[in-house]
C-alpha cells in the first residue's frame, strides 16, 4: 500500500482543473483522503435548536427606529440576520443561481480557461482558494468575481448578465443596511458609506456537489468572512450553519430571503461591537447545492484598495480603547489568502495587544 502524501495528492487534484465536480463525475463511492475531516468525524453533531433573527425591511420607511434597534440587537447578539422584503426580485435571485449552476456544469474544457489561483484576476474558477494552506480540503468548487470598483467586461465573463444584475441590486440593499448599521452605532447615517465600506464588491459563487460520504467532510469549514458585510443567497438544499454561543445553529433556506453576515472588517471598524461570525457548510448526499455570497470587501494590492481602516474614532473612549491597529483593506484580504481557513482568527494578526 503506497504511503499517503497529502502534498502530492493536492497537487494532482489541482492539476486536473476539474474540481470536486470532476471527481463526482467519475462516479466515486468514497471521498479521497485529502477531503477527510478527522475533527469533524469525531465531533458531536448535535445542533442548537435556535433560529437566526429575521428582519423585515418592507416597513423601513414607517418603522426605521424599530428596525435600527432590531439590526443592532441582531449584530450584537448573533453577528448575522436574515432580511426579507428587501426589494430584490425573486426572479433576479433565481437567475443568478441558475447562472452559477450553468457555469459549473458547462463543458470542463470551456471552464478550465478560468481556472487560476491568481486572485488579482477579476474572474477566477478553482476548488478551495486555500487548497495549499488548509490542512483539509473542502467539498466545494467556486467561481470568484471582482464586481467593483472595476467589474469584468462581457469578454472576461461571457453570459453572466444575471450576476451583473443581481450585484447591482445587492449593492443597493447593502447601502440601506450600511446606513442602518451606522445609525445603530449612534453615527450619522452615511458614516460607513463615507468610509468606503461599499466600494469593493466581490462575488463567491459556490457549487457543492452531492457527496458520497457527507459525514466525513465539510462543504466549507468553519470560517469568518474577511469583508465588511456578506449577503448570502442559498438554494433549497441547505447545509449552512452559524456558530452562536459556541453551538452550531442550522440556517435553513427560506425562499426570497438574504442572510446578512458580519465580517472581519466590520469587527475591526466597530472595535468588536459587531463581531464577525463563524459559519460553515456541512456536506450533503443530495445536490448540487448552490450559493452566492455577495461580499462588500476590498481586494488585493494592485486593485486600488490601499485605504487605511481602523476602529471608528467616535466609538473609542478611555473605557473602550482600540483593540485593532489600522490596516489596509488589501492587507486583510492578503492575510486571508496567505493563511487560508485556520484555527487562528484572521483578526488576531491585526490586534494591538496580542497575548
PDB file of N, CA, C and O in Angstrom, residues 17 29 62 65 68 70 89-90 130 164 173 175 183 187 224 239 261 270 284 302-304 324 345:
ATOM      1  N   UNK A  17      -7.749  20.482 -12.849  1.00  0.00           N
ATOM      2  CA  UNK A  17      -8.577  21.665 -13.118  1.00  0.00           C
ATOM      3  C   UNK A  17     -10.053  21.305 -13.290  1.00  0.00           C
ATOM      4  O   UNK A  17     -10.826  22.036 -13.905  1.00  0.00           O
ATOM      5  N   UNK A  29     -17.303   6.369  -5.101  1.00  0.00           N
ATOM      6  CA  UNK A  29     -18.172   5.963  -3.993  1.00  0.00           C
ATOM      7  C   UNK A  29     -17.579   6.367  -2.652  1.00  0.00           C
ATOM      8  O   UNK A  29     -18.280   6.410  -1.637  1.00  0.00           O
ATOM      9  N   UNK A  62     -41.649  53.332   7.496  1.00  0.00           N
ATOM     10  CA  UNK A  62     -42.562  53.639   8.610  1.00  0.00           C
ATOM     11  C   UNK A  62     -41.969  53.312   9.976  1.00  0.00           C
ATOM     12  O   UNK A  62     -42.317  53.938  10.974  1.00  0.00           O
ATOM     13  N   UNK A  65     -36.850  53.455  13.189  1.00  0.00           N
ATOM     14  CA  UNK A  65     -36.253  53.370  14.524  1.00  0.00           C
ATOM     15  C   UNK A  65     -36.300  51.954  15.076  1.00  0.00           C
ATOM     16  O   UNK A  65     -35.320  51.462  15.652  1.00  0.00           O
ATOM     17  N   UNK A  68     -33.797  49.771  13.189  1.00  0.00           N
ATOM     18  CA  UNK A  68     -32.430  50.059  13.645  1.00  0.00           C
ATOM     19  C   UNK A  68     -32.152  49.297  14.947  1.00  0.00           C
ATOM     20  O   UNK A  68     -31.088  48.688  15.116  1.00  0.00           O
ATOM     21  N   UNK A  70     -33.590  46.516  15.906  1.00  0.00           N
ATOM     22  CA  UNK A  70     -33.516  45.092  15.580  1.00  0.00           C
ATOM     23  C   UNK A  70     -32.154  44.732  14.982  1.00  0.00           C
ATOM     24  O   UNK A  70     -31.563  43.706  15.318  1.00  0.00           O
ATOM     25  N   UNK A  89     -35.964  41.255  -6.604  1.00  0.00           N
ATOM     26  CA  UNK A  89     -36.980  40.314  -7.080  1.00  0.00           C
ATOM     27  C   UNK A  89     -36.495  38.868  -6.985  1.00  0.00           C
ATOM     28  O   UNK A  89     -35.315  38.579  -7.210  1.00  0.00           O
ATOM     29  N   UNK A  90     -37.410  37.959  -6.642  1.00  0.00           N
ATOM     30  CA  UNK A  90     -37.055  36.534  -6.582  1.00  0.00           C
ATOM     31  C   UNK A  90     -36.541  36.048  -7.933  1.00  0.00           C
ATOM     32  O   UNK A  90     -35.667  35.183  -7.998  1.00  0.00           O
ATOM     33  N   UNK A 130      -7.884  28.050  -0.563  1.00  0.00           N
ATOM     34  CA  UNK A 130      -6.774  27.785   0.355  1.00  0.00           C
ATOM     35  C   UNK A 130      -6.308  26.324   0.262  1.00  0.00           C
ATOM     36  O   UNK A 130      -5.877  25.736   1.259  1.00  0.00           O
ATOM     37  N   UNK A 164     -24.408  40.373 -12.999  1.00  0.00           N
ATOM     38  CA  UNK A 164     -24.288  41.833 -13.002  1.00  0.00           C
ATOM     39  C   UNK A 164     -25.560  42.470 -12.429  1.00  0.00           C
ATOM     40  O   UNK A 164     -25.505  43.389 -11.605  1.00  0.00           O
ATOM     41  N   UNK A 173     -29.289  47.312  -1.789  1.00  0.00           N
ATOM     42  CA  UNK A 173     -29.744  46.850  -0.470  1.00  0.00           C
ATOM     43  C   UNK A 173     -28.636  47.056   0.554  1.00  0.00           C
ATOM     44  O   UNK A 173     -28.882  47.464   1.693  1.00  0.00           O
ATOM     45  N   UNK A 175     -26.366  49.345   0.649  1.00  0.00           N
ATOM     46  CA  UNK A 175     -26.291  50.758   1.048  1.00  0.00           C
ATOM     47  C   UNK A 175     -27.284  51.026   2.184  1.00  0.00           C
ATOM     48  O   UNK A 175     -26.949  51.667   3.191  1.00  0.00           O
ATOM     49  N   UNK A 183     -26.420  54.037  11.918  1.00  0.00           N
ATOM     50  CA  UNK A 183     -27.361  54.618  12.881  1.00  0.00           C
ATOM     51  C   UNK A 183     -27.453  53.777  14.156  1.00  0.00           C
ATOM     52  O   UNK A 183     -27.623  54.314  15.260  1.00  0.00           O
ATOM     53  N   UNK A 187     -24.081  56.798  14.939  1.00  0.00           N
ATOM     54  CA  UNK A 187     -23.341  57.630  13.990  1.00  0.00           C
ATOM     55  C   UNK A 187     -24.303  58.200  12.956  1.00  0.00           C
ATOM     56  O   UNK A 187     -25.454  57.769  12.848  1.00  0.00           O
ATOM     57  N   UNK A 224     -14.655  32.870   9.215  1.00  0.00           N
ATOM     58  CA  UNK A 224     -15.290  34.183   9.149  1.00  0.00           C
ATOM     59  C   UNK A 224     -15.026  34.743   7.760  1.00  0.00           C
ATOM     60  O   UNK A 224     -14.118  34.292   7.061  1.00  0.00           O
ATOM     61  N   UNK A 239     -27.727  23.275   4.553  1.00  0.00           N
ATOM     62  CA  UNK A 239     -26.403  22.851   4.996  1.00  0.00           C
ATOM     63  C   UNK A 239     -25.621  23.946   5.698  1.00  0.00           C
ATOM     64  O   UNK A 239     -24.593  23.694   6.329  1.00  0.00           O
ATOM     65  N   UNK A 261     -24.284  38.723   6.963  1.00  0.00           N
ATOM     66  CA  UNK A 261     -23.257  38.208   7.874  1.00  0.00           C
ATOM     67  C   UNK A 261     -22.207  39.290   8.138  1.00  0.00           C
ATOM     68  O   UNK A 261     -21.675  39.893   7.202  1.00  0.00           O
ATOM     69  N   UNK A 270     -15.710  48.551  14.020  1.00  0.00           N
ATOM     70  CA  UNK A 270     -16.600  48.805  15.170  1.00  0.00           C
ATOM     71  C   UNK A 270     -15.919  48.459  16.487  1.00  0.00           C
ATOM     72  O   UNK A 270     -16.559  48.492  17.538  1.00  0.00           O
ATOM     73  N   UNK A 284     -23.623  17.291   1.923  1.00  0.00           N
ATOM     74  CA  UNK A 284     -24.912  16.585   1.793  1.00  0.00           C
ATOM     75  C   UNK A 284     -24.774  15.485   0.741  1.00  0.00           C
ATOM     76  O   UNK A 284     -23.991  15.609  -0.202  1.00  0.00           O
ATOM     77  N   UNK A 302      -2.777  46.329  -5.852  1.00  0.00           N
ATOM     78  CA  UNK A 302      -2.848  46.459  -7.306  1.00  0.00           C
ATOM     79  C   UNK A 302      -4.250  46.738  -7.780  1.00  0.00           C
ATOM     80  O   UNK A 302      -4.490  47.051  -8.932  1.00  0.00           O
ATOM     81  N   UNK A 303      -5.230  46.606  -6.858  1.00  0.00           N
ATOM     82  CA  UNK A 303      -6.611  46.865  -7.251  1.00  0.00           C
ATOM     83  C   UNK A 303      -7.128  48.167  -6.635  1.00  0.00           C
ATOM     84  O   UNK A 303      -8.315  48.382  -6.528  1.00  0.00           O
ATOM     85  N   UNK A 304      -6.217  49.027  -6.195  1.00  0.00           N
ATOM     86  CA  UNK A 304      -6.601  50.345  -5.707  1.00  0.00           C
ATOM     87  C   UNK A 304      -7.243  50.346  -4.341  1.00  0.00           C
ATOM     88  O   UNK A 304      -8.061  51.203  -4.034  1.00  0.00           O
ATOM     89  N   UNK A 324      -7.801  46.930  17.709  1.00  0.00           N
ATOM     90  CA  UNK A 324      -7.089  46.600  16.473  1.00  0.00           C
ATOM     91  C   UNK A 324      -6.312  47.795  15.946  1.00  0.00           C
ATOM     92  O   UNK A 324      -6.698  48.947  16.162  1.00  0.00           O
ATOM     93  N   UNK A 345      -7.874  33.079  14.533  1.00  0.00           N
ATOM     94  CA  UNK A 345      -8.780  34.055  13.905  1.00  0.00           C
ATOM     95  C   UNK A 345      -7.990  35.060  13.055  1.00  0.00           C
ATOM     96  O   UNK A 345      -6.906  35.499  13.443  1.00  0.00           O
TER      97      UNK A 345
END
